[in-house]
PDB file of C-alpha atoms in Angstrom:
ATOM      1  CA  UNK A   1      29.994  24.664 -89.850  1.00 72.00           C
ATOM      2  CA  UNK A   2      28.019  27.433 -89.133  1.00 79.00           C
ATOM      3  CA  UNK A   3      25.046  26.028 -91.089  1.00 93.00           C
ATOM      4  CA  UNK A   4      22.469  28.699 -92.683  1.00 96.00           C
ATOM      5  CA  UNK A   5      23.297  32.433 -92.045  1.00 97.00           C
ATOM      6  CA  UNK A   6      20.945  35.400 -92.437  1.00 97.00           C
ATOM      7  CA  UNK A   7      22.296  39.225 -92.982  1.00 97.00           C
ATOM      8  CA  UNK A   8      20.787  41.568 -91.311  1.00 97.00           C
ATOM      9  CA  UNK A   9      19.038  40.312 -87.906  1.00 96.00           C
ATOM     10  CA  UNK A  10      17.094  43.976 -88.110  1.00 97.00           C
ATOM     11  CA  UNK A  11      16.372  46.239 -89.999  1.00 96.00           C
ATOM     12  CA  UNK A  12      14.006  49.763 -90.471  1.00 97.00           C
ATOM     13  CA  UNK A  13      13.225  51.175 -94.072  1.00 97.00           C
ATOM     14  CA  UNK A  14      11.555  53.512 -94.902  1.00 97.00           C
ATOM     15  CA  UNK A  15       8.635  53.289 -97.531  1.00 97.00           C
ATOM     16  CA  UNK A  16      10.178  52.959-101.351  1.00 97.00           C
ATOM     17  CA  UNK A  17      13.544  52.771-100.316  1.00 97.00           C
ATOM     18  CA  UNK A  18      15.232  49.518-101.325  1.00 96.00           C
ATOM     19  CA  UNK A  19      17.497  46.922 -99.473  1.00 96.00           C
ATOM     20  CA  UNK A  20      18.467  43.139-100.548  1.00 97.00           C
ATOM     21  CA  UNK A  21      18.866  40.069 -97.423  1.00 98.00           C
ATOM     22  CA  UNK A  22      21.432  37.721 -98.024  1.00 97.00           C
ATOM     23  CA  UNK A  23      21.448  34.287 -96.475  1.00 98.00           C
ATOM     24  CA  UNK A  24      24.345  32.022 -96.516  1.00 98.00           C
ATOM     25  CA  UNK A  25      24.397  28.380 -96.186  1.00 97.00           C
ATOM     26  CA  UNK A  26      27.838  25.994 -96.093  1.00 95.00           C
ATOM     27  CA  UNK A  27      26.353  22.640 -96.666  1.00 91.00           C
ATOM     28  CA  UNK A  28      26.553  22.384-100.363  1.00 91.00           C
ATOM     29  CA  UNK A  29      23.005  22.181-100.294  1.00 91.00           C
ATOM     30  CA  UNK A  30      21.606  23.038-104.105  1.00 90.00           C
ATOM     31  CA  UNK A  31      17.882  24.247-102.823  1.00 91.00           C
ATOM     32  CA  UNK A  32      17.317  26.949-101.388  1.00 94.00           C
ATOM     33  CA  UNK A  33      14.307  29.052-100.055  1.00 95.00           C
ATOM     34  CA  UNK A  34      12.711  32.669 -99.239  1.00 97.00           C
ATOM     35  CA  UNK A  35       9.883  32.666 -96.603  1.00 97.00           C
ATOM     36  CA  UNK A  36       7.886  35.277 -94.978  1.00 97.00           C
ATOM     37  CA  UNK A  37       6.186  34.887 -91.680  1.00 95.00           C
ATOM     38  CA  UNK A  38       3.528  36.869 -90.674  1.00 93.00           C
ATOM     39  CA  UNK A  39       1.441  36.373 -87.295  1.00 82.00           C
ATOM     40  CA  UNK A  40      -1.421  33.558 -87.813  1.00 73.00           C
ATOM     41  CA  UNK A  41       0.040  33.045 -91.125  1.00 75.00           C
ATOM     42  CA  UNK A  42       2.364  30.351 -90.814  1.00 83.00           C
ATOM     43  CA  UNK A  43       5.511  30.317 -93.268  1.00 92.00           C
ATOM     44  CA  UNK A  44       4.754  31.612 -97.053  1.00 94.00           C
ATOM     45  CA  UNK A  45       6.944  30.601 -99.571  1.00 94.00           C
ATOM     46  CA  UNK A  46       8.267  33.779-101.822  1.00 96.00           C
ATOM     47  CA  UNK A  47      10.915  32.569-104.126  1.00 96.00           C
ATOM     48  CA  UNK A  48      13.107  29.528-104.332  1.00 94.00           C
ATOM     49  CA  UNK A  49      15.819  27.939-106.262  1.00 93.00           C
ATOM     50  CA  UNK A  50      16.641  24.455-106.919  1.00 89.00           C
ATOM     51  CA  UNK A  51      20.419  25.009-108.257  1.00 90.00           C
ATOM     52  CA  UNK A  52      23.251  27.776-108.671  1.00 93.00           C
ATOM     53  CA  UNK A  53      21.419  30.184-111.420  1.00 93.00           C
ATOM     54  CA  UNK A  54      17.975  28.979-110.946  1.00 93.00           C
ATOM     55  CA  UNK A  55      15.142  31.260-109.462  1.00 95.00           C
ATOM     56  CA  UNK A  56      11.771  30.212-109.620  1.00 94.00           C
ATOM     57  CA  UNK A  57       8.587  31.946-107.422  1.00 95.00           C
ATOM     58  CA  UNK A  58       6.098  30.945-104.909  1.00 92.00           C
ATOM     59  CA  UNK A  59       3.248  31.507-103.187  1.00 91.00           C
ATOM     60  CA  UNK A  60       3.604  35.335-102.529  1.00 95.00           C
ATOM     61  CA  UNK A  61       6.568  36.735-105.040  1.00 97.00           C
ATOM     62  CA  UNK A  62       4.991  40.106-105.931  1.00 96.00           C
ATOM     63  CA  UNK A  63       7.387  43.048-104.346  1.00 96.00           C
ATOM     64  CA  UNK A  64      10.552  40.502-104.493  1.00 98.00           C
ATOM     65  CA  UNK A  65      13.451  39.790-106.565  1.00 97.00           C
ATOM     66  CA  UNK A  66      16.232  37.079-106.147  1.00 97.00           C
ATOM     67  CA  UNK A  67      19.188  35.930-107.327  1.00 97.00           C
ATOM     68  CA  UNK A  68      21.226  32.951-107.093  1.00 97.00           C
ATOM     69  CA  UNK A  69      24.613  33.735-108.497  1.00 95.00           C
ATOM     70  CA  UNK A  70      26.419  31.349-106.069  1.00 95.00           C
ATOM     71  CA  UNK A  71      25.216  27.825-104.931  1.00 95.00           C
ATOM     72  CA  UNK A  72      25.936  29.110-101.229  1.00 97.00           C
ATOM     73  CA  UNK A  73      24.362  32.607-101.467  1.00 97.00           C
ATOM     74  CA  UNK A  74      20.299  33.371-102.135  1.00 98.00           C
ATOM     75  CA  UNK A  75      19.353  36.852-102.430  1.00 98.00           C
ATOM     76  CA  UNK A  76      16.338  38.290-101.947  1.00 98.00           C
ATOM     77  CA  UNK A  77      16.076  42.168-102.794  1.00 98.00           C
ATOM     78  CA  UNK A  78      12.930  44.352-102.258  1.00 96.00           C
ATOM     79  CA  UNK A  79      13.289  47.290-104.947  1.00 92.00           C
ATOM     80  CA  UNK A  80      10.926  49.425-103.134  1.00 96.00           C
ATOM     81  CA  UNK A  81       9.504  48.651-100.194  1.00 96.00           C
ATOM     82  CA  UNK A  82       6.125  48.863 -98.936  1.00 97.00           C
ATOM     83  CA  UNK A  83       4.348  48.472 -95.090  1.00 96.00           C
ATOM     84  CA  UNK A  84       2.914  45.398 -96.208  1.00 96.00           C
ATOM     85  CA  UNK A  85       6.150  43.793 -96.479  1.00 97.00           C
ATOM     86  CA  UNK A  86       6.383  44.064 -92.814  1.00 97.00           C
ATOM     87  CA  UNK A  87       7.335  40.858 -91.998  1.00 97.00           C
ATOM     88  CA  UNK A  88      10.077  38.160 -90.155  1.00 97.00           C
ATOM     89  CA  UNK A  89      11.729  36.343 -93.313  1.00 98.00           C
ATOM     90  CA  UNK A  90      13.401  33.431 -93.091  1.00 97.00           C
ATOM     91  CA  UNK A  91      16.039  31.884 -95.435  1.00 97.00           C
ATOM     92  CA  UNK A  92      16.230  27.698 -95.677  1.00 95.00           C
ATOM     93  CA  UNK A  93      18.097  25.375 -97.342  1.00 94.00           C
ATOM     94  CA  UNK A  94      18.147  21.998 -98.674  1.00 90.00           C
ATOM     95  CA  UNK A  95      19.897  18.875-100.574  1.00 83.00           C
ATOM     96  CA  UNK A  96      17.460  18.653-103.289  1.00 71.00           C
ATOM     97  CA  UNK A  97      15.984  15.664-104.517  1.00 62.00           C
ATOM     98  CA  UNK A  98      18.803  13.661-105.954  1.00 57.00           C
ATOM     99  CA  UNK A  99      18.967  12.829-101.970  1.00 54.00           C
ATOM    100  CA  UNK A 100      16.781  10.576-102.103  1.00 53.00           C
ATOM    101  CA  UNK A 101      13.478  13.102-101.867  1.00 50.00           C
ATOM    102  CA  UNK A 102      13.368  12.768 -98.362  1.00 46.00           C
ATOM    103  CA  UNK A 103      13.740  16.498 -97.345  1.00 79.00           C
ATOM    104  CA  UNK A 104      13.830  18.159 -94.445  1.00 84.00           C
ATOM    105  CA  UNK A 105      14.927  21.861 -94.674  1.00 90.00           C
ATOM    106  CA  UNK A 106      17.662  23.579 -92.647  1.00 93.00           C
ATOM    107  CA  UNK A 107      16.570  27.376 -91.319  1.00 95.00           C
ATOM    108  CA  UNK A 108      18.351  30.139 -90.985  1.00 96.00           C
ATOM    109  CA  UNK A 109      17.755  32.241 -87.794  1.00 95.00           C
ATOM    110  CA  UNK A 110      15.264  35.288 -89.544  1.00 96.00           C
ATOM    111  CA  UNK A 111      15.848  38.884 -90.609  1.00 97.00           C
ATOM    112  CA  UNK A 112      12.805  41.162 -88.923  1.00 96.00           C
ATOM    113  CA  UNK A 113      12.353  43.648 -91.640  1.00 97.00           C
ATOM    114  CA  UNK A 114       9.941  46.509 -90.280  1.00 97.00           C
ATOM    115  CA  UNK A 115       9.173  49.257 -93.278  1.00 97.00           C
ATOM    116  CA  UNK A 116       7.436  52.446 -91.923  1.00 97.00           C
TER     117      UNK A 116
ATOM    118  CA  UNK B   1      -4.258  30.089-100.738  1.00 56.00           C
ATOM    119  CA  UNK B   2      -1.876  26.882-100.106  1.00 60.00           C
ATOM    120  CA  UNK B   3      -1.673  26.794 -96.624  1.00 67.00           C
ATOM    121  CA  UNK B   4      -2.999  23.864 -94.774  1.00 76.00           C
ATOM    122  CA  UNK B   5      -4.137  24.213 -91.408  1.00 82.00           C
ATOM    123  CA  UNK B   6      -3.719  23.470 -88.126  1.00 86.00           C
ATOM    124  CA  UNK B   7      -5.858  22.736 -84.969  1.00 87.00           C
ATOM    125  CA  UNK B   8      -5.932  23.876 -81.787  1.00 92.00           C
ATOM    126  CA  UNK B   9      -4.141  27.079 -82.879  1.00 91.00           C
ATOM    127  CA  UNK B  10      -3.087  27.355 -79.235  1.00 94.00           C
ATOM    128  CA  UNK B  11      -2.805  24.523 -76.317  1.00 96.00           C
ATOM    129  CA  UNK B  12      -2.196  25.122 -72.744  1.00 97.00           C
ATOM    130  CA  UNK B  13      -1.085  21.981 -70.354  1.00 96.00           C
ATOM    131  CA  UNK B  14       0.754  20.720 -67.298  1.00 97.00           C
ATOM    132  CA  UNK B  15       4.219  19.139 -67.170  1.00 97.00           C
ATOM    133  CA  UNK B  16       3.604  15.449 -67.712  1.00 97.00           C
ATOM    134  CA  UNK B  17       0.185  15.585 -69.773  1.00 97.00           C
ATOM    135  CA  UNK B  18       0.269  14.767 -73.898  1.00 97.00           C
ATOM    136  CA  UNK B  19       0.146  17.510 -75.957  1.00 97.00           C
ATOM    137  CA  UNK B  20      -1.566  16.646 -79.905  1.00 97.00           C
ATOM    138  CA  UNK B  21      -1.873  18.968 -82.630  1.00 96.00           C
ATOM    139  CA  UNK B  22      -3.408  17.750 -85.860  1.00 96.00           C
ATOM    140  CA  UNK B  23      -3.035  19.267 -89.418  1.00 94.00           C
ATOM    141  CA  UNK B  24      -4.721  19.650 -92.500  1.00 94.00           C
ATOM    142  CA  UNK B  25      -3.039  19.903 -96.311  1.00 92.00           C
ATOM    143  CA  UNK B  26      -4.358  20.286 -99.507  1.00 89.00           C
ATOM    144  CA  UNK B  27      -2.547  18.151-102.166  1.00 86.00           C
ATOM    145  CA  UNK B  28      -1.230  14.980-102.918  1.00 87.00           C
ATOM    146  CA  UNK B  29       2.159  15.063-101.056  1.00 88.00           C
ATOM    147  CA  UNK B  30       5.724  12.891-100.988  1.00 87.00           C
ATOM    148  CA  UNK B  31       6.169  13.303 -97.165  1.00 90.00           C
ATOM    149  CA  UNK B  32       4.921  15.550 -94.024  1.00 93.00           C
ATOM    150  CA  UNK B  33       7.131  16.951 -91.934  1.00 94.00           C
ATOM    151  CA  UNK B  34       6.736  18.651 -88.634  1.00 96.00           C
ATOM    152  CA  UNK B  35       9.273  21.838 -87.200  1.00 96.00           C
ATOM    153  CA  UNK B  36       9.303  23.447 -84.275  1.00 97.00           C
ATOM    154  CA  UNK B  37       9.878  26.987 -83.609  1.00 95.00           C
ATOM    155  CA  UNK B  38      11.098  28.735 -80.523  1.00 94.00           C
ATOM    156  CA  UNK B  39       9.785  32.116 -79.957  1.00 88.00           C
ATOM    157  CA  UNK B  40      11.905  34.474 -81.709  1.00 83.00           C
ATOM    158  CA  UNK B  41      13.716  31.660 -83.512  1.00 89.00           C
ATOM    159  CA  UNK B  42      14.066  30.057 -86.690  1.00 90.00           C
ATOM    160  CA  UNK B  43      12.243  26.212 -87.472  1.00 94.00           C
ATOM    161  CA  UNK B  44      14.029  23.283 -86.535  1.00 95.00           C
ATOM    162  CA  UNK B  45      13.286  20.169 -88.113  1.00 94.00           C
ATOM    163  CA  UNK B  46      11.599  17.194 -85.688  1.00 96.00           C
ATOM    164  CA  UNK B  47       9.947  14.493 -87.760  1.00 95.00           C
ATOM    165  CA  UNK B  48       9.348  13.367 -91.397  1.00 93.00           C
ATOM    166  CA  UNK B  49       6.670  10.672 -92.233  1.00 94.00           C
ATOM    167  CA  UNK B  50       6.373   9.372 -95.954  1.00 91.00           C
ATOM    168  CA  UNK B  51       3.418   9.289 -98.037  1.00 91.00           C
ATOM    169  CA  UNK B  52       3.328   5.559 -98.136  1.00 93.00           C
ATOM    170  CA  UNK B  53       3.791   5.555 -94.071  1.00 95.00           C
ATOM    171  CA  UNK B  54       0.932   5.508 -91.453  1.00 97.00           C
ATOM    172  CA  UNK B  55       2.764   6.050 -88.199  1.00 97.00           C
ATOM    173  CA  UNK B  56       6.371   7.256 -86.923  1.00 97.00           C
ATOM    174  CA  UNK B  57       7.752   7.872 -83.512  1.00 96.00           C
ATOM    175  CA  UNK B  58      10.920   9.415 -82.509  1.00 95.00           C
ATOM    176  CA  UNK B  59      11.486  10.091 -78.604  1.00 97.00           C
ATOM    177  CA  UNK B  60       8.478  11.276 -77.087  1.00 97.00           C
ATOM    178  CA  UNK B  61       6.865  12.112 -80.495  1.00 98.00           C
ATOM    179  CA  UNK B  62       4.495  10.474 -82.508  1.00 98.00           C
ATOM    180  CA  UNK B  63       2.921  11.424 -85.786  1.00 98.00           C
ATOM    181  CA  UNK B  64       0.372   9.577 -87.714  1.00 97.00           C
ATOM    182  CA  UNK B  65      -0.589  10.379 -91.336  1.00 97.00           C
ATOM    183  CA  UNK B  66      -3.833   9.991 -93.006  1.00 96.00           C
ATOM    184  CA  UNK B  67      -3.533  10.274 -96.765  1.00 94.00           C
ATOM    185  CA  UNK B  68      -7.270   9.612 -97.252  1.00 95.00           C
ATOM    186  CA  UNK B  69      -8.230  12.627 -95.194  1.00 95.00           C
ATOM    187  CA  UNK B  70      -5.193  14.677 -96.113  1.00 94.00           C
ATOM    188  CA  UNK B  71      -4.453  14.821 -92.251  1.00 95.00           C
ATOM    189  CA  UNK B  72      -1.619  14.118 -90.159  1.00 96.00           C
ATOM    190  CA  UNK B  73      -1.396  14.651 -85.938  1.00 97.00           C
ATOM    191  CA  UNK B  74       1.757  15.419 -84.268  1.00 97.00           C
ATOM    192  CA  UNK B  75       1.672  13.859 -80.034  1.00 98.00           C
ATOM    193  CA  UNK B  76       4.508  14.837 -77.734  1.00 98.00           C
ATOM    194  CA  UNK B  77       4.044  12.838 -74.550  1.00 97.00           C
ATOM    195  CA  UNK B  78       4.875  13.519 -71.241  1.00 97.00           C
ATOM    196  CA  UNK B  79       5.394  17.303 -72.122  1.00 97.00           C
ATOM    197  CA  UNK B  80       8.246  19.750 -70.288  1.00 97.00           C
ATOM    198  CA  UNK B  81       8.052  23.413 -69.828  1.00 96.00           C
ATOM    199  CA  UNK B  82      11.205  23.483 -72.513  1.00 96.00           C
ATOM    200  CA  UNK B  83       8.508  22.136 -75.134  1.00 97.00           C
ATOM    201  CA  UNK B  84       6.656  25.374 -75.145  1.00 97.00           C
ATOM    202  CA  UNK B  85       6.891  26.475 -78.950  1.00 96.00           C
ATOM    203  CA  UNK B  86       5.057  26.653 -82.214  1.00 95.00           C
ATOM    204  CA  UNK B  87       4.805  23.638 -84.264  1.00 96.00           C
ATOM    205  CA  UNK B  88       4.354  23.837 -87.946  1.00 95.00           C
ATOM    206  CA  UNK B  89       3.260  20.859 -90.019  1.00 95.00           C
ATOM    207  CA  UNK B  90       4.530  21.395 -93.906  1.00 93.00           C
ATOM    208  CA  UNK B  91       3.600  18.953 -96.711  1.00 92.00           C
ATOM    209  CA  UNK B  92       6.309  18.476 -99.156  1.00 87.00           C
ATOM    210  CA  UNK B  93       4.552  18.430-102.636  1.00 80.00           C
ATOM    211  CA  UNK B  94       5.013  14.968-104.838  1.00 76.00           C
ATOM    212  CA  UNK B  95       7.363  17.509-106.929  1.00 72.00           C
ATOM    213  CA  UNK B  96       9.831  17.622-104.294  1.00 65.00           C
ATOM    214  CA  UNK B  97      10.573  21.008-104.768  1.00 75.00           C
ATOM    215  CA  UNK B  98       8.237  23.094-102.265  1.00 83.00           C
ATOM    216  CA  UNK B  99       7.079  22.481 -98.788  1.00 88.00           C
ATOM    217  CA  UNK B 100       3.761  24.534 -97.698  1.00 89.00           C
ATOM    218  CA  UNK B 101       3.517  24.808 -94.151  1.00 91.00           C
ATOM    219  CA  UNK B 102       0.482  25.060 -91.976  1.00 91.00           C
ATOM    220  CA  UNK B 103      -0.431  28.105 -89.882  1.00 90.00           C
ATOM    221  CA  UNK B 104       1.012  26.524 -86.440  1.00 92.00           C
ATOM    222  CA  UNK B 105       0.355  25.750 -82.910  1.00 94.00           C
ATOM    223  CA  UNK B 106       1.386  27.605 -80.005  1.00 94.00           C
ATOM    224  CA  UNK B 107       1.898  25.159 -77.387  1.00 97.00           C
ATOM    225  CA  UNK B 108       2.672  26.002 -73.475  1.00 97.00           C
ATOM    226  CA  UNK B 109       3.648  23.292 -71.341  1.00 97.00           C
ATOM    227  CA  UNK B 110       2.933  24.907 -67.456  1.00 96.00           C
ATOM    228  CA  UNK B 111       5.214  23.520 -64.996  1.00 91.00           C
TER     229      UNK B 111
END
């Protein structure tokens, strides 16, 4: 059980070139989540999805795209990337309300994305 | 922006002392939860407390909620070097859907 699983750990890009993250989570969990960290910032929430199919955005979704074509997979693609998107982002996942509502959320272990 | 907030944003102490950390959120909320995150790491999960619940402990931690004030603290007592982290409090919103964490506390515990 391997629990939630980011690809890549690191990664350089350029400015406008493109490049998608995938996280991975084996826990049959049907939410799922995109953050970004940023120092003194805390966690933002980019995009999430609450079922296999379902996207929906958060706080800061501007520059991001996702899919959720699988219930274990969330991808989160950045079709041209910019030095603001600079940034540690962290994948998490979830059971979802029909738990009980009672959610804490599982983390994967961060992809450091640095765009010159 | 969403974000609540947390106070001190940085806390330094000796082996053995309490460490609290108090946070603020914005809207009505189902539960608050507190993570911790080791530098370099991802968050790991350490406490929930429900909307409808004043007080919690689990181990050496203690978290209070005040719904009225839209505040909750976070105590760790009788701190160890290996609790040097961040801790984030996030408010899970009455939708269940989203959490919205705070900006964090750096906390080093000084043998």
């Amino acid at each position: 059980n391997a629990g939630v699983t980011q690809t890549p750990k690191f990664r350089v890009l350029k400015t406008g070139q493109s490049m998608t993250l995938l996280c991975a989570q084996d826990m049959n969990h049907e939410y799922m989540y995109w953050y970004r960290q940023d120092p003194g910032m805390g966690l933002r929430l980019i995009h999430y999805s609450v079922g296999e199919g379902t996207t929906a955005k958060g706080e800061v979704p501007d520059g991001y795209n996702v899919s959720r074509l699988k219930k274990q997979n969330f991808l989160l693609g950045l079709e041209s990337a910019a030095p603001s998107q600079t940034s540690v982002y962290f994948c998490a996942s979830t059971h979802g309300a029909r738990a009980g509502g009672a959610e804490t959320q599982y983390f994967g272990p961060g992809t450091r994305l640095l765009v010159l | 922006s969403q974000q609540g907030e947390e106070d001190p944003q940085a806390l330094s102490i000796q082996e053995g002392e309490n460490a609290t950390m108090n946070c603020s959120y914005k809207t009505s909320i189902n539960n608050l939860q507190w993570y911790r995150q080791n530098s370099g790491r991802g968050l790991v999960h350490l406490i929930l407390i429900r909307s409808n619940e004043r007080e919690k402990h689990s181990g050496r931690l203690r978290v209070t909620l005040d719904t009225s004030k839209k505040s909750s603290s976070l105590l760790i007592t009788a701190s160890r070097a290996a609790d040097t982290a961040s801790y984030f409090c996030a408010s899970m919103n009455t939708g269940f859907q989203k959490l919205v964490f705070g900006t964090g506390t750096r906390l080093l515990v000084s043998p």
